[in-house]
Amino acid sequence: MKRYINKFVLTMVLGLTALTSCSKDEWGNDNPEYQNVFIVAFADWGPKSNNDKTYNVAQGNLQEVPVQLWCEGTRSFDAEAFVYVDTKLVPGTDFQLVDASGNALQQNSRGGYTLTWDLHSTDATKNHRRQSIYVKALNGSKGDLKLMTFDPKDVDQDGKLRISNGGTKDDDTQYYVPNNKTDQYEVRCITVNYMVKVTID
């Protein structure tokens, strides 16, 4: 049993190293194909590291939800990543998403909330930049909302997440899913950490 646990931990460490070590693998600056391909994910992976992180926020309060973008080094441009909300609650009535200054984030034409990442300067951490969004409970209805790094409408008829090769996720394999793509860069999310749940009490 101990050998199995150690093997599992080693596999997780190697997998995260491959994801975050930009300069030493295919995601690094030495590989032109992936130099401007970034990964967005929620910063807290939850107890099982599989979309199981939950938060609770009382009416009238704020809940911080940290998000990170994997990118080593600097670029001559900013990058935008999108966060989506899947809920039956009403934005602007039951809740708002706000930034660190308390400014309400607005939905864009795609239905997502835009996070802008400054890539001009180096960050304190080696391989990723971090910022937070905040869920503000507006003393309306109680309930759950899911924050996601992929569009919750991008699923098949069975509700499974579509992936970049046109299939759907039906096992424990990690896949990369497009989040935003421009002429300068591409932002992807990963299927193991694309969602957190916030419950308004």
CSV table of C-alpha atoms in Angstrom, one decimal:
chain,number,residue,atom,x,y,z
A,1,MET,CA,0.0,0.0,0.0
A,2,LYS,CA,2.8,2.4,0.9
A,3,ARG,CA,4.6,1.7,-2.4
A,4,TYR,CA,1.3,2.4,-4.3
A,5,ILE,CA,0.8,5.8,-2.5
A,6,ASN,CA,4.4,6.8,-3.1
A,7,LYS,CA,4.1,5.9,-6.8
A,8,PHE,CA,0.9,8.0,-7.0
A,9,VAL,CA,2.5,11.0,-5.3
A,10,LEU,CA,5.5,10.7,-7.7
A,11,THR,CA,3.2,10.6,-10.7
A,12,MET,CA,1.3,13.7,-9.5
A,13,VAL,CA,4.6,15.6,-8.9
A,14,LEU,CA,6.0,14.6,-12.3
A,15,GLY,CA,2.7,15.6,-14.0
A,16,LEU,CA,2.6,19.0,-12.3
A,17,THR,CA,6.3,19.5,-13.0
A,18,ALA,CA,5.6,18.9,-16.7
A,19,LEU,CA,2.8,21.4,-16.6
A,20,THR,CA,4.5,24.2,-14.7
A,21,SER,CA,8.2,23.9,-15.8
A,22,CYS,CA,7.9,26.0,-18.9
A,23,SER,CA,11.6,26.2,-19.7
A,24,LYS,CA,12.4,22.5,-19.5
A,25,ASP,CA,9.7,20.8,-21.6
A,26,GLU,CA,7.5,21.2,-24.6
A,27,TRP,CA,5.7,24.2,-22.9
A,28,GLY,CA,9.0,26.2,-22.6
A,29,ASN,CA,10.3,29.2,-24.3
A,30,ASP,CA,12.7,27.0,-26.2
A,31,ASN,CA,9.8,25.5,-28.1
A,32,PRO,CA,8.3,28.1,-30.5
A,33,GLU,CA,5.2,26.1,-30.9
A,34,TYR,CA,4.3,26.4,-27.2
A,35,GLN,CA,6.1,29.7,-26.3
A,36,ASN,CA,2.8,31.6,-26.2
A,37,VAL,CA,0.5,28.9,-25.1
A,38,PHE,CA,-0.6,29.5,-21.5
A,39,ILE,CA,-2.7,27.5,-19.0
A,40,VAL,CA,-5.4,29.0,-16.8
A,41,ALA,CA,-6.7,27.1,-13.7
A,42,PHE,CA,-8.1,27.8,-10.3
A,43,ALA,CA,-5.2,28.1,-7.8
A,44,ASP,CA,-6.7,25.8,-5.1
A,45,TRP,CA,-7.1,22.3,-6.4
A,46,GLY,CA,-9.3,21.0,-3.6
A,47,PRO,CA,-8.8,17.9,-1.5
A,48,LYS,CA,-8.9,15.5,-4.4
A,49,SER,CA,-7.4,17.8,-7.1
A,50,ASN,CA,-10.4,17.1,-9.3
A,51,ASN,CA,-12.8,20.0,-9.4
A,52,ASP,CA,-14.0,19.4,-5.9
A,53,LYS,CA,-13.0,22.8,-4.2
A,54,THR,CA,-15.9,24.4,-2.5
A,55,TYR,CA,-16.5,27.8,-0.8
A,56,ASN,CA,-19.3,29.2,1.3
A,57,VAL,CA,-20.2,32.8,1.5
A,58,ALA,CA,-22.8,34.4,3.8
A,59,GLN,CA,-25.2,37.0,2.5
A,60,GLY,CA,-23.7,40.4,2.1
A,61,ASN,CA,-20.1,39.0,2.2
A,62,LEU,CA,-17.3,38.4,-0.3
A,63,GLN,CA,-15.6,35.1,-1.1
A,64,GLU,CA,-12.1,35.2,-2.7
A,65,VAL,CA,-11.4,32.7,-5.5
A,66,PRO,CA,-7.8,32.7,-6.6
A,67,VAL,CA,-6.9,31.9,-10.3
A,68,GLN,CA,-3.5,31.4,-11.8
A,69,LEU,CA,-2.0,31.5,-15.3
A,70,TRP,CA,1.0,29.4,-16.1
A,71,CYS,CA,3.6,31.5,-18.0
A,72,GLU,CA,7.3,31.9,-17.4
A,73,GLY,CA,9.2,35.0,-18.4
A,74,THR,CA,7.8,38.2,-20.0
A,75,ARG,CA,5.9,39.0,-23.1
A,76,SER,CA,5.2,42.2,-25.0
A,77,PHE,CA,1.5,41.8,-24.6
A,78,ASP,CA,-1.2,41.2,-22.0
A,79,ALA,CA,-3.2,38.0,-22.0
A,80,GLU,CA,-6.9,37.5,-21.4
A,81,ALA,CA,-8.5,34.4,-19.9
A,82,PHE,CA,-12.2,33.9,-19.4
A,83,VAL,CA,-14.1,32.6,-16.3
A,84,TYR,CA,-17.7,31.5,-16.8
A,85,VAL,CA,-20.5,31.0,-14.2
A,86,ASP,CA,-23.0,28.2,-14.3
A,87,THR,CA,-25.9,28.8,-11.9
A,88,LYS,CA,-29.7,29.4,-11.6
A,89,LEU,CA,-29.0,32.5,-9.5
A,90,VAL,CA,-29.3,35.9,-11.1
A,91,PRO,CA,-26.2,37.9,-11.7
A,92,GLY,CA,-26.6,41.5,-10.4
A,93,THR,CA,-29.5,40.4,-8.2
A,94,ASP,CA,-28.2,37.5,-6.2
A,95,PHE,CA,-24.5,37.9,-6.7
A,96,GLN,CA,-21.8,39.8,-8.5
A,97,LEU,CA,-18.3,38.9,-9.5
A,98,VAL,CA,-15.9,41.7,-8.5
A,99,ASP,CA,-12.2,42.4,-8.7
A,100,ALA,CA,-9.8,43.1,-5.8
A,101,SER,CA,-10.9,46.8,-5.8
A,102,GLY,CA,-14.6,45.9,-5.6
A,103,ASN,CA,-15.3,46.8,-9.2
A,104,ALA,CA,-18.0,44.7,-10.7
A,105,LEU,CA,-16.8,42.5,-13.6
A,106,GLN,CA,-18.9,42.6,-16.7
A,107,GLN,CA,-19.8,39.6,-18.9
A,108,ASN,CA,-18.3,39.9,-22.4
A,109,SER,CA,-20.0,38.9,-25.7
A,110,ARG,CA,-19.1,35.3,-25.1
A,111,GLY,CA,-20.8,35.2,-21.7
A,112,GLY,CA,-17.5,35.0,-19.8
A,113,TYR,CA,-15.9,37.3,-17.3
A,114,THR,CA,-12.5,38.6,-18.6
A,115,LEU,CA,-9.3,38.3,-16.5
A,116,THR,CA,-6.4,40.4,-17.9
A,117,TRP,CA,-2.9,39.1,-17.1
A,118,ASP,CA,0.0,41.5,-17.2
A,119,LEU,CA,2.8,39.6,-18.9
A,120,HIS,CA,5.2,42.6,-19.2
A,121,SER,CA,6.9,42.1,-15.9
A,122,THR,CA,8.1,39.1,-14.0
A,123,ASP,CA,6.1,37.7,-11.2
A,124,ALA,CA,7.2,36.7,-7.7
A,125,THR,CA,6.5,33.0,-8.6
A,126,LYS,CA,8.6,31.3,-11.2
A,127,ASN,CA,6.0,29.7,-13.5
A,128,HIS,CA,2.7,31.3,-12.9
A,129,ARG,CA,0.9,34.6,-12.2
A,130,ARG,CA,-2.0,34.8,-9.8
A,131,GLN,CA,-5.0,37.0,-9.3
A,132,SER,CA,-8.3,36.6,-7.5
A,133,ILE,CA,-11.9,37.2,-8.4
A,134,TYR,CA,-14.5,37.7,-5.6
A,135,VAL,CA,-18.0,36.4,-5.4
A,136,LYS,CA,-20.2,39.0,-3.7
A,137,ALA,CA,-23.5,37.8,-2.2
A,138,LEU,CA,-26.1,40.5,-2.7
A,139,ASN,CA,-28.7,39.5,-0.1
A,140,GLY,CA,-30.8,37.9,-2.7
A,141,SER,CA,-31.6,34.2,-3.2
A,142,LYS,CA,-29.4,31.4,-1.7
A,143,GLY,CA,-27.9,28.7,-3.8
A,144,ASP,CA,-24.9,27.4,-5.7
A,145,LEU,CA,-22.9,28.8,-8.5
A,146,LYS,CA,-20.0,27.1,-10.3
A,147,LEU,CA,-17.1,29.1,-11.6
A,148,MET,CA,-15.5,27.4,-14.6
A,149,THR,CA,-12.6,28.1,-17.0
A,150,PHE,CA,-14.5,26.6,-19.9
A,151,ASP,CA,-17.9,27.6,-21.3
A,152,PRO,CA,-20.5,25.4,-19.5
A,153,LYS,CA,-22.6,25.4,-22.7
A,154,ASP,CA,-19.7,23.6,-24.5
A,155,VAL,CA,-20.9,20.1,-23.7
A,156,ASP,CA,-22.4,17.3,-25.6
A,157,GLN,CA,-26.0,16.0,-25.4
A,158,ASP,CA,-25.0,13.9,-22.3
A,159,GLY,CA,-23.5,16.9,-20.5
A,160,LYS,CA,-19.9,15.8,-21.0
A,161,LEU,CA,-17.2,18.4,-21.5
A,162,ARG,CA,-16.1,18.7,-25.1
A,163,ILE,CA,-12.3,18.6,-25.6
A,164,SER,CA,-10.0,20.0,-28.2
A,165,ASN,CA,-9.9,16.9,-30.4
A,166,GLY,CA,-13.7,16.9,-30.8
A,167,GLY,CA,-14.4,14.1,-28.3
A,168,THR,CA,-15.6,14.2,-24.8
A,169,LYS,CA,-14.0,13.5,-21.4
A,170,ASP,CA,-15.0,10.1,-20.3
A,171,ASP,CA,-12.1,8.9,-18.2
A,172,ASP,CA,-9.5,10.3,-15.8
A,173,THR,CA,-7.1,11.5,-18.5
A,174,GLN,CA,-6.1,15.1,-18.5
A,175,TYR,CA,-7.0,17.1,-21.6
A,176,TYR,CA,-6.3,20.6,-22.7
A,177,VAL,CA,-9.4,22.7,-23.6
A,178,PRO,CA,-9.3,26.0,-25.4
A,179,ASN,CA,-10.2,29.0,-23.3
A,180,ASN,CA,-9.1,32.0,-25.5
A,181,LYS,CA,-7.1,32.2,-28.7
A,182,THR,CA,-5.8,35.3,-30.5
A,183,ASP,CA,-3.2,36.0,-33.2
A,184,GLN,CA,-0.5,36.4,-30.4
A,185,TYR,CA,-1.3,33.7,-27.9
A,186,GLU,CA,-3.5,30.9,-26.8
A,187,VAL,CA,-4.9,30.2,-23.3
A,188,ARG,CA,-6.0,26.7,-22.5
A,189,CYS,CA,-7.6,25.1,-19.4
A,190,ILE,CA,-7.2,21.6,-18.1
A,191,THR,CA,-10.0,19.2,-17.4
A,192,VAL,CA,-8.8,18.3,-13.9
A,193,ASN,CA,-9.1,21.8,-12.4
A,194,TYR,CA,-11.6,23.8,-14.3
A,195,MET,CA,-14.3,24.3,-11.7
A,196,VAL,CA,-15.0,25.5,-8.2
A,197,LYS,CA,-18.3,25.7,-6.4
A,198,VAL,CA,-19.5,28.6,-4.3
A,199,THR,CA,-22.5,28.3,-2.1
A,200,ILE,CA,-24.3,31.4,-0.9
A,201,ASP,CA,-25.8,30.7,2.5
